[in-house]
């Protein structure tokens, strides 16, 4: 009878089932009202008759007899049988047969119900049984007073505690306090609001193993009786630790892809990698790179050191700033040395208790206090090991596992590629900077015409170095050329083009051409370079691939006149001795490379002590400020012409240049000087045969006055030959000029534009040796042209070098 009364909603229970009693021969001896309603027979119609005859269709008789035989053997039976209704149609019933013993007589109690009701009840029972005994998802039922009523076997496996132990215990038992508090709050919320919470994830770390990370997905719903009273809360709990870890790994990979490799700086990329690792994967992380890598060089295969620590991060400790890290040599048996040597990762899940004390103090070893687990992975890219990354756990009690090693390897592989890209970029930048440095003037020679202070600052954030340059070129007649230029573009091509243009400017300056003529020749050269590149790249002729801007100025300290021309370049700033700074009104020529357009020079007079400032557009920070604003700030920084030029350069840089300029900057500030009148003298000579003798006499007198008697012989010879050539081959007027500055300059000007030619005379020739003698006596000589004619000039050192120079010149 226990089974019949076990559940109130059992369709075969005494209060719901159709009941009948059979004796040992199968005769009906008892019949209930529910049986009458279900099958149609009243009690008197069946009592005393054989059940096989009244209730069983002849066609179903074999199955019924077989069931009866099994019931007698098993002393009970349950199953489905077809029973004949009073009207003759079959009724499918679920039957449960139990034996009754009374006074030594056995009878059989039959409890029946419609087969559909019995099957539905059986399915419900099977579902409940499955939830508590076979379901892989945990089930916990909580009472209104926050105690555990029942758990299934999945919870037993999850906690490792028998279900009987948990019954009656407080909600949240076995969990660490933080996780238990969250579990209790969730149950109370569902009980209070009577609204379910679906798929809420929370940590479920057990008190007996707090180091083991466990995450559960919990769905909670209220339990109510038919009248709506709360009976408790049921929770479905699924262990999603592995899924959570996989999601965490994917999140870390995604974060690393956005945080690592943001720049093309090797050290910055290494620091970003260390920062990503902490605290998501490790408590401490360090990145050590081979020293060749930090310099942008390609490391040799299987190289085990030395390394430099360029990235470090840790929890609760101030990691040292790598800055300029010292070399590190790992002992051969350390994990880092093994990883560097063979390129394989090292996993030390549990470090021996004495391991740290043994390793501390060894050459190059840097362990973290309290560390109990270690991972070392190689930073390898394109077949080369660039360094190693070391990960320690000290605060987190759980050791590193194989999944952590896999994740560290994946992160290291991605970061290594970014580091190698940065290394290659660094190598290219170093090559480009070396090239650029070799193309720019290393020092600026002292000039009689001007005092000069240059400043060059390469860009720190651009994709490559630029083609900015400056130059100070000594010209004949104590004059000086000031040049700044900027090649459009970045990288090696821009630097190489800058070098070619600078060389061309030097060559053109040696011809003593006017500024507009120099720019015209440069324009032709840029067009030639563009055509060569277009031919090499097979680009359309209409696409210009080389372009540049340039400002070329010539200052004469004798006349105080300055002539200048610009090709697409910003105008110079001129500061008068009284501190008034303003842009020079120069005609704006087109950039070099457009071709076919003229350039126009401007000429102006500068007082002694004036500043003339030339610069490239990077100084104005075109990407960060308006050009007009930049020019105004530049002029404001140049209002103190008497200050030392280096201080003025610094003031300009401080006023205009950010900490990390986005473009190259070339700045050239010159303070004008005036050559004293006593150091310059000139004479108008007649176009006569006696002009040479007159020239010798004038030279001798002036050199005696200047106390340069040791130069009298050579200067007389030079002046005599130049005047004789002018008399023979040129037209008037003829002028002889001597200039005493850092050298002695002798010039003869005439009205002809025909250039003199140096040649070696034959033994039988009576003449033709004049210029040859001049070239041997002078340190430098040349010809410059003007609208009025030409000037042939020579230079001789003032002191100490004359004899040596003549010895070198002697054929």
mmCIF file of C-alpha atoms in Angstrom, residues 170-408:
data_model
loop_
_atom_site.group_PDB
_atom_site.id
_atom_site.type_symbol
_atom_site.label_atom_id
_atom_site.label_comp_id
_atom_site.label_asym_id
_atom_site.label_seq_id
_atom_site.Cartn_x
_atom_site.Cartn_y
_atom_site.Cartn_z
ATOM 1 C CA UNK A 170 22.335 27.471 5.134
ATOM 2 C CA UNK A 171 22.227 28.818 1.597
ATOM 3 C CA UNK A 172 25.734 29.524 0.354
ATOM 4 C CA UNK A 173 27.364 26.935 2.566
ATOM 5 C CA UNK A 174 30.723 25.635 1.287
ATOM 6 C CA UNK A 175 31.431 28.830 -0.722
ATOM 7 C CA UNK A 176 34.037 31.443 0.140
ATOM 8 C CA UNK A 177 32.426 34.412 1.930
ATOM 9 C CA UNK A 178 32.301 36.789 -1.071
ATOM 10 C CA UNK A 179 30.727 34.203 -3.355
ATOM 11 C CA UNK A 180 28.363 32.968 -0.595
ATOM 12 C CA UNK A 181 27.068 36.493 -0.006
ATOM 13 C CA UNK A 182 26.255 36.919 -3.689
ATOM 14 C CA UNK A 183 24.466 33.542 -3.764
ATOM 15 C CA UNK A 184 22.310 34.482 -0.760
ATOM 16 C CA UNK A 185 21.465 37.892 -2.246
ATOM 17 C CA UNK A 186 20.343 36.274 -5.486
ATOM 18 C CA UNK A 187 18.001 33.788 -3.738
ATOM 19 C CA UNK A 188 16.514 36.542 -1.592
ATOM 20 C CA UNK A 189 15.919 38.717 -4.623
ATOM 21 C CA UNK A 190 14.001 35.958 -6.405
ATOM 22 C CA UNK A 191 12.019 35.176 -3.263
ATOM 23 C CA UNK A 192 11.186 38.856 -2.751
ATOM 24 C CA UNK A 193 10.314 39.778 -6.343
ATOM 25 C CA UNK A 194 8.961 36.339 -7.372
ATOM 26 C CA UNK A 195 10.639 36.924 -10.702
ATOM 27 C CA UNK A 196 13.184 34.479 -12.141
ATOM 28 C CA UNK A 197 16.809 35.341 -12.848
ATOM 29 C CA UNK A 198 18.166 33.561 -15.889
ATOM 30 C CA UNK A 199 21.796 32.758 -16.740
ATOM 31 C CA UNK A 200 23.480 34.985 -14.191
ATOM 32 C CA UNK A 201 27.149 34.108 -13.877
ATOM 33 C CA UNK A 202 29.001 34.230 -10.588
ATOM 34 C CA UNK A 203 32.148 32.854 -9.025
ATOM 35 C CA UNK A 204 31.545 29.673 -7.004
ATOM 36 C CA UNK A 205 34.845 29.067 -5.267
ATOM 37 C CA UNK A 206 34.718 26.475 -2.498
ATOM 38 C CA UNK A 207 36.132 27.166 0.930
ATOM 39 C CA UNK A 208 38.095 23.947 0.860
ATOM 40 C CA UNK A 209 39.803 24.999 -2.440
ATOM 41 C CA UNK A 210 39.672 28.818 -2.670
ATOM 42 C CA UNK A 211 42.560 28.949 -5.161
ATOM 43 C CA UNK A 212 40.653 26.982 -7.769
ATOM 44 C CA UNK A 213 38.710 29.303 -10.014
ATOM 45 C CA UNK A 214 35.127 28.122 -10.520
ATOM 46 C CA UNK A 215 32.381 29.964 -12.345
ATOM 47 C CA UNK A 216 28.722 28.915 -12.421
ATOM 48 C CA UNK A 217 25.801 29.970 -14.574
ATOM 49 C CA UNK A 218 22.731 30.141 -12.319
ATOM 50 C CA UNK A 219 19.050 30.317 -13.281
ATOM 51 C CA UNK A 220 16.724 30.886 -10.307
ATOM 52 C CA UNK A 221 12.921 30.712 -10.156
ATOM 53 C CA UNK A 222 10.336 30.790 -7.325
ATOM 54 C CA UNK A 223 8.315 27.741 -6.154
ATOM 55 C CA UNK A 224 4.647 28.406 -5.266
ATOM 56 C CA UNK A 225 1.705 26.311 -4.090
ATOM 57 C CA UNK A 226 -1.720 26.397 -5.880
ATOM 58 C CA UNK A 227 -2.860 29.370 -3.810
ATOM 59 C CA UNK A 228 0.291 31.387 -4.549
ATOM 60 C CA UNK A 229 2.206 30.948 -1.314
ATOM 61 C CA UNK A 230 5.994 30.924 -1.746
ATOM 62 C CA UNK A 231 7.452 27.532 -0.999
ATOM 63 C CA UNK A 232 11.078 28.337 -1.819
ATOM 64 C CA UNK A 233 13.439 28.953 -4.700
ATOM 65 C CA UNK A 234 14.880 26.411 -7.121
ATOM 66 C CA UNK A 235 18.192 27.029 -8.867
ATOM 67 C CA UNK A 236 19.656 25.357 -11.921
ATOM 68 C CA UNK A 237 23.460 25.571 -11.649
ATOM 69 C CA UNK A 238 25.861 24.816 -14.497
ATOM 70 C CA UNK A 239 29.641 24.738 -14.181
ATOM 71 C CA UNK A 240 30.850 27.124 -16.930
ATOM 72 C CA UNK A 241 34.420 27.515 -15.702
ATOM 73 C CA UNK A 242 35.986 26.296 -18.931
ATOM 74 C CA UNK A 243 33.690 28.464 -21.028
ATOM 75 C CA UNK A 244 34.501 31.445 -18.826
ATOM 76 C CA UNK A 245 38.214 30.820 -19.196
ATOM 77 C CA UNK A 246 37.871 30.502 -22.975
ATOM 78 C CA UNK A 247 35.934 33.764 -23.086
ATOM 79 C CA UNK A 248 38.565 35.380 -20.865
ATOM 80 C CA UNK A 249 41.291 34.203 -23.217
ATOM 81 C CA UNK A 250 39.460 35.601 -26.226
ATOM 82 C CA UNK A 251 38.922 38.902 -24.416
ATOM 83 C CA UNK A 252 42.596 39.098 -23.512
ATOM 84 C CA UNK A 253 43.603 38.335 -27.099
ATOM 85 C CA UNK A 254 41.264 41.038 -28.375
ATOM 86 C CA UNK A 255 42.582 43.530 -25.826
ATOM 87 C CA UNK A 256 46.160 42.685 -26.719
ATOM 88 C CA UNK A 257 45.484 43.249 -30.411
ATOM 89 C CA UNK A 258 44.427 46.839 -29.649
ATOM 90 C CA UNK A 259 46.945 47.657 -26.898
ATOM 91 C CA UNK A 260 50.137 46.006 -28.141
ATOM 92 C CA UNK A 261 51.935 47.430 -31.146
ATOM 93 C CA UNK A 262 50.347 50.878 -31.137
ATOM 94 C CA UNK A 263 53.685 52.420 -32.125
ATOM 95 C CA UNK A 264 56.756 51.442 -34.098
ATOM 96 C CA UNK A 265 58.916 51.745 -31.005
ATOM 97 C CA UNK A 266 60.549 48.522 -29.762
ATOM 98 C CA UNK A 267 60.673 49.490 -26.079
ATOM 99 C CA UNK A 268 57.126 50.866 -26.050
ATOM 100 C CA UNK A 269 55.771 47.680 -27.643
ATOM 101 C CA UNK A 270 57.557 45.561 -25.019
ATOM 102 C CA UNK A 271 56.092 47.674 -22.210
ATOM 103 C CA UNK A 272 52.611 47.358 -23.714
ATOM 104 C CA UNK A 273 52.966 43.561 -23.758
ATOM 105 C CA UNK A 274 53.955 43.465 -20.080
ATOM 106 C CA UNK A 275 51.064 45.777 -19.150
ATOM 107 C CA UNK A 276 48.514 43.556 -20.926
ATOM 108 C CA UNK A 277 49.640 40.466 -19.008
ATOM 109 C CA UNK A 278 49.048 41.978 -15.557
ATOM 110 C CA UNK A 279 46.708 41.252 -13.831
ATOM 111 C CA UNK A 280 44.721 39.256 -16.394
ATOM 112 C CA UNK A 281 47.164 36.364 -16.660
ATOM 113 C CA UNK A 282 50.011 36.971 -14.213
ATOM 114 C CA UNK A 283 50.882 38.969 -11.108
ATOM 115 C CA UNK A 284 54.248 40.022 -12.535
ATOM 116 C CA UNK A 285 55.518 40.156 -16.101
ATOM 117 C CA UNK A 286 58.809 41.122 -17.681
ATOM 118 C CA UNK A 287 59.949 41.361 -21.293
ATOM 119 C CA UNK A 288 63.644 40.894 -22.039
ATOM 120 C CA UNK A 289 64.954 41.536 -25.542
ATOM 121 C CA UNK A 290 68.294 40.764 -27.078
ATOM 122 C CA UNK A 291 70.376 43.920 -27.159
ATOM 123 C CA UNK A 292 70.695 43.723 -30.940
ATOM 124 C CA UNK A 293 66.901 43.943 -31.178
ATOM 125 C CA UNK A 294 66.752 47.092 -29.038
ATOM 126 C CA UNK A 295 69.189 48.712 -31.466
ATOM 127 C CA UNK A 296 67.154 47.672 -34.491
ATOM 128 C CA UNK A 297 69.639 45.022 -35.566
ATOM 129 C CA UNK A 298 68.790 41.481 -36.614
ATOM 130 C CA UNK A 299 69.878 38.991 -33.916
ATOM 131 C CA UNK A 300 72.005 36.005 -34.734
ATOM 132 C CA UNK A 301 70.240 32.596 -34.595
ATOM 133 C CA UNK A 302 70.353 30.703 -31.268
ATOM 134 C CA UNK A 303 71.815 33.702 -29.463
ATOM 135 C CA UNK A 304 71.426 33.378 -25.670
ATOM 136 C CA UNK A 305 72.331 36.918 -24.634
ATOM 137 C CA UNK A 306 73.014 39.459 -23.480
ATOM 138 C CA UNK A 307 69.498 40.791 -23.087
ATOM 139 C CA UNK A 308 68.010 44.019 -21.809
ATOM 140 C CA UNK A 309 64.853 44.345 -19.738
ATOM 141 C CA UNK A 310 62.670 46.766 -21.662
ATOM 142 C CA UNK A 311 59.225 46.029 -20.229
ATOM 143 C CA UNK A 312 58.023 45.148 -16.714
ATOM 144 C CA UNK A 313 54.761 45.295 -14.792
ATOM 145 C CA UNK A 314 53.588 43.959 -11.431
ATOM 146 C CA UNK A 315 50.768 44.062 -8.891
ATOM 147 C CA UNK A 316 51.431 45.880 -5.647
ATOM 148 C CA UNK A 317 55.051 46.695 -6.499
ATOM 149 C CA UNK A 318 56.680 49.557 -8.301
ATOM 150 C CA UNK A 319 58.495 47.995 -11.224
ATOM 151 C CA UNK A 320 61.750 49.736 -12.168
ATOM 152 C CA UNK A 321 61.575 51.970 -15.188
ATOM 153 C CA UNK A 322 63.564 50.195 -17.919
ATOM 154 C CA UNK A 323 64.754 53.581 -19.299
ATOM 155 C CA UNK A 324 68.279 52.595 -20.233
ATOM 156 C CA UNK A 325 68.343 48.981 -18.990
ATOM 157 C CA UNK A 326 71.581 47.304 -18.042
ATOM 158 C CA UNK A 327 72.723 44.167 -19.873
ATOM 159 C CA UNK A 328 71.538 40.886 -18.362
ATOM 160 C CA UNK A 329 73.385 37.579 -18.659
ATOM 161 C CA UNK A 330 71.246 34.630 -17.537
ATOM 162 C CA UNK A 331 72.981 31.666 -15.992
ATOM 163 C CA UNK A 332 72.891 28.699 -18.402
ATOM 164 C CA UNK A 333 70.449 26.584 -16.351
ATOM 165 C CA UNK A 334 67.815 29.284 -15.761
ATOM 166 C CA UNK A 335 64.476 28.940 -17.556
ATOM 167 C CA UNK A 336 65.094 32.174 -19.459
ATOM 168 C CA UNK A 337 68.468 30.965 -20.760
ATOM 169 C CA UNK A 338 66.986 27.635 -21.860
ATOM 170 C CA UNK A 339 64.096 29.401 -23.577
ATOM 171 C CA UNK A 340 66.449 31.769 -25.408
ATOM 172 C CA UNK A 341 68.739 28.951 -26.478
ATOM 173 C CA UNK A 342 66.205 26.500 -27.918
ATOM 174 C CA UNK A 343 63.214 28.778 -28.554
ATOM 175 C CA UNK A 344 60.851 26.544 -26.522
ATOM 176 C CA UNK A 345 58.532 27.674 -23.724
ATOM 177 C CA UNK A 346 59.131 26.685 -20.106
ATOM 178 C CA UNK A 347 56.270 25.950 -17.687
ATOM 179 C CA UNK A 348 57.020 25.601 -13.984
ATOM 180 C CA UNK A 349 53.537 25.087 -12.446
ATOM 181 C CA UNK A 350 54.849 24.761 -8.908
ATOM 182 C CA UNK A 351 58.229 26.149 -7.968
ATOM 183 C CA UNK A 352 60.067 24.324 -5.177
ATOM 184 C CA UNK A 353 60.074 26.137 -1.864
ATOM 185 C CA UNK A 354 63.835 26.701 -2.015
ATOM 186 C CA UNK A 355 63.887 27.551 -5.721
ATOM 187 C CA UNK A 356 63.714 31.325 -5.316
ATOM 188 C CA UNK A 357 66.417 31.407 -2.662
ATOM 189 C CA UNK A 358 68.699 29.411 -4.933
ATOM 190 C CA UNK A 359 68.059 31.660 -7.925
ATOM 191 C CA UNK A 360 68.250 34.982 -6.097
ATOM 192 C CA UNK A 361 71.514 36.788 -6.700
ATOM 193 C CA UNK A 362 72.493 34.756 -9.723
ATOM 194 C CA UNK A 363 73.736 36.659 -12.717
ATOM 195 C CA UNK A 364 70.870 38.402 -14.410
ATOM 196 C CA UNK A 365 68.128 36.493 -12.634
ATOM 197 C CA UNK A 366 65.178 38.585 -11.543
ATOM 198 C CA UNK A 367 62.613 36.574 -9.589
ATOM 199 C CA UNK A 368 59.584 38.027 -7.870
ATOM 200 C CA UNK A 369 59.188 37.629 -4.062
ATOM 201 C CA UNK A 370 56.591 35.032 -3.175
ATOM 202 C CA UNK A 371 56.406 33.610 -6.682
ATOM 203 C CA UNK A 372 55.160 30.033 -6.786
ATOM 204 C CA UNK A 373 54.542 29.491 -10.505
ATOM 205 C CA UNK A 374 56.433 30.566 -13.622
ATOM 206 C CA UNK A 375 55.996 30.682 -17.394
ATOM 207 C CA UNK A 376 58.755 31.689 -19.797
ATOM 208 C CA UNK A 377 57.881 31.958 -23.494
ATOM 209 C CA UNK A 378 60.051 32.981 -26.435
ATOM 210 C CA UNK A 379 59.345 36.106 -28.450
ATOM 211 C CA UNK A 380 59.898 34.650 -31.902
ATOM 212 C CA UNK A 381 59.037 36.154 -35.274
ATOM 213 C CA UNK A 382 60.057 35.257 -38.804
ATOM 214 C CA UNK A 383 62.236 32.419 -37.581
ATOM 215 C CA UNK A 384 64.260 34.513 -35.104
ATOM 216 C CA UNK A 385 64.086 34.569 -31.311
ATOM 217 C CA UNK A 386 64.017 38.221 -30.276
ATOM 218 C CA UNK A 387 63.823 37.716 -26.514
ATOM 219 C CA UNK A 388 61.713 36.132 -23.779
ATOM 220 C CA UNK A 389 58.680 37.012 -21.706
ATOM 221 C CA UNK A 390 58.562 35.819 -18.084
ATOM 222 C CA UNK A 391 55.300 35.546 -16.136
ATOM 223 C CA UNK A 392 55.086 34.958 -12.379
ATOM 224 C CA UNK A 393 52.209 34.296 -10.005
ATOM 225 C CA UNK A 394 52.635 35.283 -6.387
ATOM 226 C CA UNK A 395 49.308 36.685 -5.203
ATOM 227 C CA UNK A 396 47.004 34.387 -7.146
ATOM 228 C CA UNK A 397 47.245 31.004 -5.421
ATOM 229 C CA UNK A 398 46.331 28.888 -8.447
ATOM 230 C CA UNK A 399 49.368 27.776 -10.483
ATOM 231 C CA UNK A 400 49.817 28.229 -14.194
ATOM 232 C CA UNK A 401 48.240 25.490 -16.290
ATOM 233 C CA UNK A 402 48.689 24.246 -19.838
ATOM 234 C CA UNK A 403 45.909 26.553 -21.061
ATOM 235 C CA UNK A 404 47.742 29.531 -19.586
ATOM 236 C CA UNK A 405 50.891 28.509 -21.437
ATOM 237 C CA UNK A 406 48.955 28.252 -24.700
ATOM 238 C CA UNK A 407 47.497 31.707 -24.175
ATOM 239 C CA UNK A 408 50.893 33.178 -23.269
#
